[in-house]
Short mmCIF file of C-alpha atoms and ligand atoms in Angstrom, two decimals:
data_model
loop_
_atom_site.label_atom_id
_atom_site.label_comp_id
_atom_site.label_asym_id
_atom_site.label_seq_id
_atom_site.Cartn_x
_atom_site.Cartn_y
_atom_site.Cartn_z
CA MET A 14 -6.97 17.35 -20.87
CA ASN A 15 -8.10 20.01 -18.44
CA CYS A 16 -7.34 20.36 -14.73
CA ARG A 17 -10.56 18.68 -13.60
CA GLU A 18 -10.04 15.64 -15.82
CA CYS A 19 -6.47 15.47 -14.65
CA ALA A 20 -7.46 15.53 -10.97
CA GLU A 21 -10.01 12.76 -11.54
CA HIS A 22 -7.18 10.39 -12.40
CA LEU A 23 -4.94 11.45 -9.54
CA TYR A 24 -4.60 8.17 -7.69
CA GLU A 25 -4.86 5.93 -10.74
CA TYR A 26 -1.94 7.85 -12.15
CA LEU A 27 0.12 7.62 -8.98
CA ASP A 28 -0.75 3.93 -8.58
CA ARG A 29 0.34 3.27 -12.17
CA GLU A 30 -3.07 1.93 -13.08
CA LEU A 31 -3.75 3.94 -16.26
CA THR A 32 -3.35 2.91 -19.87
CA PRO A 33 -0.08 4.18 -21.39
CA ASP A 34 -1.96 6.70 -23.54
CA LEU A 35 -3.85 8.29 -20.68
CA GLU A 36 -0.76 8.23 -18.53
CA ARG A 37 1.13 10.15 -21.20
CA GLU A 38 -1.65 12.73 -21.48
CA ILE A 39 -1.58 13.32 -17.75
CA ARG A 40 2.18 13.57 -17.60
CA GLN A 41 1.98 16.12 -20.37
CA HIS A 42 -0.61 18.17 -18.47
CA LEU A 43 1.45 18.03 -15.29
CA THR A 44 4.48 19.50 -17.01
CA GLU A 45 2.40 22.28 -18.51
CA CYS A 46 0.30 23.11 -15.46
CA PRO A 47 2.27 23.97 -12.28
CA PRO A 48 -0.73 23.89 -9.88
CA CYS A 49 -1.67 20.36 -10.94
CA GLY A 50 1.99 19.39 -10.85
CA GLU A 51 2.30 20.62 -7.30
CA HIS A 52 -0.87 18.85 -6.26
CA PHE A 53 0.26 15.52 -7.72
CA ASP A 54 3.71 15.90 -6.13
CA PHE A 55 2.08 16.44 -2.75
CA GLU A 56 -0.12 13.36 -3.08
CA LYS A 57 2.81 11.26 -4.25
CA LEU A 58 4.74 12.37 -1.21
CA PHE A 59 1.81 11.35 0.98
CA LEU A 60 1.65 7.86 -0.54
CA ASP A 61 5.42 7.37 -0.26
CA PHE A 62 5.18 8.51 3.34
CA LEU A 63 2.40 6.01 4.10
CA ARG A 64 4.38 3.14 2.60
CA ALA A 65 7.55 4.07 4.41
CA ARG A 66 5.78 4.30 7.75
CA CYS A 67 3.91 1.03 7.50
CA ARG A 68 6.38 -1.40 5.99
CA ALA A 69 8.87 -1.39 8.82
CA GLN A 70 6.96 -4.00 10.75
CA GLY A 71 7.55 -7.70 10.02
CA ALA A 72 6.40 -10.98 11.53
CA PRO A 73 8.04 -11.82 14.87
CA PRO A 74 10.72 -14.55 14.46
CA GLU A 75 8.90 -16.72 16.99
CA LEU A 76 5.86 -16.87 14.71
CA LYS A 77 7.90 -18.33 11.88
CA HIS A 78 9.30 -20.98 14.22
CA ARG A 79 5.81 -21.79 15.43
CA ILE A 80 4.57 -22.25 11.87
CA LEU A 81 7.53 -24.40 10.83
CA ARG A 82 7.00 -26.55 13.91
CA GLU A 83 3.33 -26.93 13.14
CA LEU A 84 3.82 -27.72 9.46
CA PHE A 85 6.94 -29.83 9.51
CA ASP A 86 7.18 -31.04 13.11
CA GLU A 87 10.41 -29.18 13.66
CA MET B 22 -1.05 -10.98 -15.30
CA PRO B 23 -1.22 -14.46 -13.77
CA THR B 24 -4.58 -15.53 -12.48
CA PRO B 25 -4.48 -16.88 -8.94
CA THR B 26 -6.24 -20.12 -8.30
CA THR B 27 -9.44 -20.00 -6.32
CA PRO B 28 -8.75 -20.14 -2.61
CA PRO B 29 -9.88 -23.22 -0.77
CA SER B 30 -13.46 -22.98 0.30
CA PRO B 31 -15.06 -25.75 2.37
CA PRO B 32 -12.83 -28.41 3.92
CA VAL B 33 -10.47 -29.99 1.48
CA PRO B 34 -10.71 -33.80 1.42
CA THR B 35 -7.67 -35.33 3.05
CA PRO B 36 -5.25 -36.14 0.23
CA ALA B 37 -3.52 -39.48 -0.04
CA PRO B 38 -0.21 -39.46 1.86
CA LEU B 39 2.69 -38.19 -0.23
CA SER B 40 5.86 -40.14 -0.78
CA PRO B 41 8.84 -38.75 1.17
CA ALA B 42 10.27 -37.30 -2.04
CA ASP B 43 6.98 -35.56 -2.89
CA GLU B 44 6.66 -34.33 0.66
CA ALA B 45 10.13 -32.80 0.48
CA GLU B 46 9.30 -31.13 -2.80
CA LYS B 47 6.04 -29.78 -1.43
CA ARG B 48 7.87 -28.31 1.51
CA THR B 49 10.51 -26.69 -0.67
CA SER B 50 7.98 -25.05 -2.97
CA PHE B 51 5.84 -23.94 -0.04
CA GLU B 52 8.81 -22.33 1.65
CA ARG B 53 9.88 -20.63 -1.55
CA GLU B 54 6.49 -19.37 -2.68
CA ALA B 55 4.37 -19.05 0.45
CA LEU B 56 6.51 -18.58 3.54
CA VAL B 57 8.35 -15.69 1.90
CA HIS B 58 5.13 -13.71 2.28
CA LEU B 59 4.99 -14.14 6.03
CA ASP B 60 5.77 -10.50 6.79
CA SER B 61 3.02 -9.31 4.45
CA LEU B 62 0.47 -11.66 5.95
CA TYR B 63 1.43 -10.56 9.43
CA ARG B 64 1.13 -6.85 8.64
CA VAL B 65 -2.31 -7.36 7.12
CA ALA B 66 -3.42 -9.61 9.99
CA LEU B 67 -2.29 -7.05 12.51
CA ARG B 68 -4.29 -4.30 10.88
CA LEU B 69 -7.36 -6.53 10.55
CA THR B 70 -7.39 -7.89 14.09
CA GLY B 71 -5.79 -4.91 15.81
CA ASN B 72 -4.06 -7.30 18.20
CA ALA B 73 -0.65 -9.04 18.04
CA ALA B 74 -1.72 -12.34 19.63
CA GLU B 75 -4.68 -12.73 17.29
CA ALA B 76 -2.58 -11.70 14.33
CA ASP B 77 -0.15 -14.54 15.21
CA ASP B 78 -2.99 -17.07 15.37
CA LEU B 79 -4.60 -15.81 12.19
CA VAL B 80 -1.35 -16.04 10.23
CA GLN B 81 -0.57 -19.49 11.59
CA GLU B 82 -4.02 -20.73 10.65
CA THR B 83 -3.67 -19.20 7.19
CA MET B 84 -0.36 -20.96 6.59
CA LEU B 85 -1.83 -24.23 7.80
CA LYS B 86 -4.82 -23.95 5.47
CA ALA B 87 -2.58 -22.90 2.63
CA TYR B 88 -0.26 -25.85 3.15
CA ARG B 89 -3.14 -28.30 3.19
CA ALA B 90 -4.50 -26.77 0.01
CA TRP B 91 -1.11 -26.32 -1.63
CA GLU B 92 -1.95 -28.78 -4.43
CA GLN B 93 -4.76 -26.46 -5.50
CA TYR B 94 -2.49 -23.50 -5.89
CA GLN B 95 -1.04 -23.12 -9.37
CA LYS B 96 2.67 -22.79 -8.90
CA GLY B 97 4.16 -19.61 -10.20
CA THR B 98 0.93 -17.59 -10.09
CA ASN B 99 0.13 -14.89 -7.55
CA ALA B 100 0.86 -16.62 -4.25
CA LYS B 101 0.60 -13.45 -2.22
CA GLY B 102 -2.92 -12.72 -3.46
CA TRP B 103 -3.93 -16.35 -2.92
CA LEU B 104 -2.62 -16.33 0.66
CA LEU B 105 -4.23 -12.99 1.46
CA THR B 106 -7.57 -14.30 0.24
CA ILE B 107 -7.30 -17.29 2.57
CA LEU B 108 -6.31 -15.01 5.41
CA ARG B 109 -9.21 -12.68 4.85
CA HIS B 110 -11.74 -15.53 4.70
CA ALA B 111 -10.36 -16.94 7.93
CA PHE B 112 -10.58 -13.53 9.51
CA ILE B 113 -14.17 -12.98 8.47
CA ASN B 114 -15.30 -16.45 9.48
CA GLU B 115 -13.54 -16.84 12.76
CA TYR B 116 -12.06 -13.67 14.11
CA ARG B 117 -14.19 -10.75 13.18
CA ARG B 118 -17.03 -11.78 15.41
CA ARG B 119 -14.71 -11.88 18.37
CA THR B 120 -12.70 -8.74 17.67
CA ARG B 121 -14.06 -5.88 15.66
CA HIS B 122 -17.44 -5.46 14.14
CA PRO B 123 -17.77 -4.67 10.48
CA GLU B 124 -19.15 -1.22 10.03
CA THR B 125 -21.26 -0.32 7.08
CA VAL B 126 -20.10 2.89 5.59
CA ASP B 127 -22.11 5.43 3.67
CA LEU B 128 -19.54 6.33 1.05
CA ASP B 129 -21.33 9.47 -0.02
CA ALA B 130 -21.43 10.79 3.50
CA ILE B 131 -17.69 11.18 3.52
CA GLU B 132 -16.70 14.63 2.51
CA PRO B 133 -13.44 14.34 0.57
CA PHE B 134 -11.04 16.46 2.56
CA SER B 135 -7.91 17.47 0.70
CA VAL B 136 -4.99 18.32 2.92
CA PHE B 137 -3.21 19.75 -0.07
CA GLU B 138 -5.91 22.37 -0.47
CA GLU B 139 -5.63 23.25 3.20
CA LEU B 140 -1.88 23.52 3.06
CA GLN B 141 -1.24 25.00 -0.35
CA ASP B 142 0.11 28.18 1.17
CA GLU B 143 1.58 26.98 4.42
CA ASP B 144 3.30 23.70 3.48
CA PRO B 145 2.78 22.76 -0.18
CA GLN B 146 5.76 20.39 0.00
CA GLY B 147 4.18 18.39 2.79
CA THR B 148 7.25 18.65 5.03
CA PHE B 149 5.03 18.14 8.10
CA PHE B 150 4.69 14.45 7.15
CA ASP B 151 8.34 13.94 8.13
CA ARG B 152 7.50 14.68 11.72
CA ILE B 153 4.74 12.09 12.03
CA VAL B 154 6.02 8.80 13.46
CA ASP B 155 5.11 5.23 12.47
CA ASP B 156 2.83 4.60 15.42
CA GLU B 157 0.70 7.59 14.66
CA VAL B 158 0.17 6.47 11.07
CA LEU B 159 -0.74 2.94 12.15
CA ARG B 160 -3.16 4.37 14.69
CA ALA B 161 -4.81 6.44 11.96
CA ILE B 162 -5.15 3.37 9.74
CA ASP B 163 -6.63 1.38 12.62
CA GLN B 164 -9.33 3.99 13.04
CA LEU B 165 -10.58 3.64 9.48
CA PRO B 166 -13.78 1.69 8.90
CA GLU B 167 -12.88 -1.92 8.08
CA GLN B 168 -13.67 -1.75 4.35
CA PHE B 169 -11.38 1.21 3.93
CA ARG B 170 -8.74 -0.16 6.22
CA GLU B 171 -8.32 -3.44 4.37
CA THR B 172 -8.27 -1.70 0.99
CA VAL B 173 -5.65 0.83 2.01
CA VAL B 174 -3.49 -1.83 3.67
CA LEU B 175 -3.53 -4.05 0.57
CA SER B 176 -2.68 -1.10 -1.64
CA ASP B 177 -0.43 1.22 0.28
CA VAL B 178 1.21 -1.21 2.64
CA GLU B 179 1.39 -4.34 0.49
CA GLY B 180 1.50 -2.81 -2.97
CA LEU B 181 -1.20 -4.94 -4.64
CA SER B 182 -2.69 -3.71 -7.91
CA TYR B 183 -6.36 -2.65 -8.09
CA GLU B 184 -7.13 -5.90 -9.88
CA GLU B 185 -5.42 -8.01 -7.23
CA ILE B 186 -7.19 -6.15 -4.44
CA ALA B 187 -10.53 -6.61 -6.20
CA ARG B 188 -9.89 -10.36 -6.29
CA VAL B 189 -8.87 -10.62 -2.65
CA LEU B 190 -11.84 -8.56 -1.45
CA ASP B 191 -14.22 -9.95 -4.06
CA VAL B 192 -15.50 -6.53 -5.14
CA PRO B 193 -15.42 -4.71 -8.51
CA VAL B 194 -12.32 -2.66 -9.41
CA GLY B 195 -14.46 0.49 -9.32
CA THR B 196 -15.22 -0.19 -5.67
CA VAL B 197 -11.52 -0.55 -4.93
CA LYS B 198 -10.90 2.84 -6.55
CA SER B 199 -13.59 4.69 -4.64
CA ARG B 200 -12.67 3.08 -1.33
CA LEU B 201 -9.04 3.91 -1.86
CA PHE B 202 -9.83 7.50 -2.68
CA ARG B 203 -11.93 7.98 0.43
CA ALA B 204 -9.63 5.98 2.68
CA ARG B 205 -6.65 8.08 1.71
CA ARG B 206 -8.57 11.30 2.21
CA LEU B 207 -9.74 10.15 5.64
CA LEU B 208 -6.18 9.25 6.56
CA GLN B 209 -4.92 12.62 5.38
CA GLN B 210 -7.51 14.34 7.48
CA GLN B 211 -6.62 12.34 10.59
CA LEU B 212 -2.92 13.01 10.17
CA TYR B 213 -3.55 16.65 9.40
CA ASP B 214 -5.66 17.05 12.54
CA TYR B 215 -2.96 15.30 14.51
CA ALA B 216 -0.23 17.56 13.08
CA VAL B 217 -2.29 20.65 13.87
CA GLY B 218 -2.85 19.36 17.40
CA MET B 219 0.86 18.80 17.85
CA GLY B 220 1.64 22.26 16.52
CA TYR B 221 3.59 20.94 13.51
CA ILE B 222 1.42 23.10 11.28
CA LYS B 223 -0.92 25.95 11.99
CA GLY B 224 -3.75 24.77 9.79
CA SER B 225 -6.04 27.21 8.11
CA SER B 226 -9.45 26.15 9.36
CA THR B 227 -11.19 23.80 11.72
CA GLY B 228 -11.03 21.11 9.05
ZN1 LIG C 20 -4.02 21.59 -14.39
#
């Protein structure tokens, strides 16, 4: 595994979409190669940040009432 | 991984009326397996329509269609994916024409911009992200071309797997991967430009 191959699997790795074998190879490379490790850490931070910023919003309570009324005549 | 049942396509024939006991059971299972995903449906609807009132209507219509077709859904499989597929079809058929227009995107024309490369020296830990508020991130997502926006919302906001996203969007997994890659890079660029504009980071070039 070289740095270029490692970078090609960046998001698949962070999204947990790789086979266990490939995932292990990448993890190995990341521990041995500080620049790649730093890069992956940065991207992971970015994805965590995205999730945290977007999940706060939920459906308004009134919408749920509207749907229940519509479905079950409540 | 459980396979979701095919979402309802053309109008479902009106089923024979259920007995009160069956009706009660249908309601219980629908509440337990479908209504629990209301927040997810709403978040996706909001990003697709870009408008709270239309998001409300789209979600309500989705739940109505889902309830009518509930017999077709295989209990215990991926309800969230099934509901999102219904929602997306409803959006494409009825809302998109009125709200946003689908853009066609030349994938190759998008230069992958890596914020990490820009910031390796100045902020390799990405601390500037902490200063960017929710609204700014949502605004950046809303500015993505529709194909990228829906992919990134299903992945990064709703946590669907590549396979699940591929099913909802009806595209190959490879397409999901390349859209996700470009969508995330576009988002990074937008947020980076914003952070430079706000003076959170100096930035090393014009981008
Ligand atoms: Zn490396």
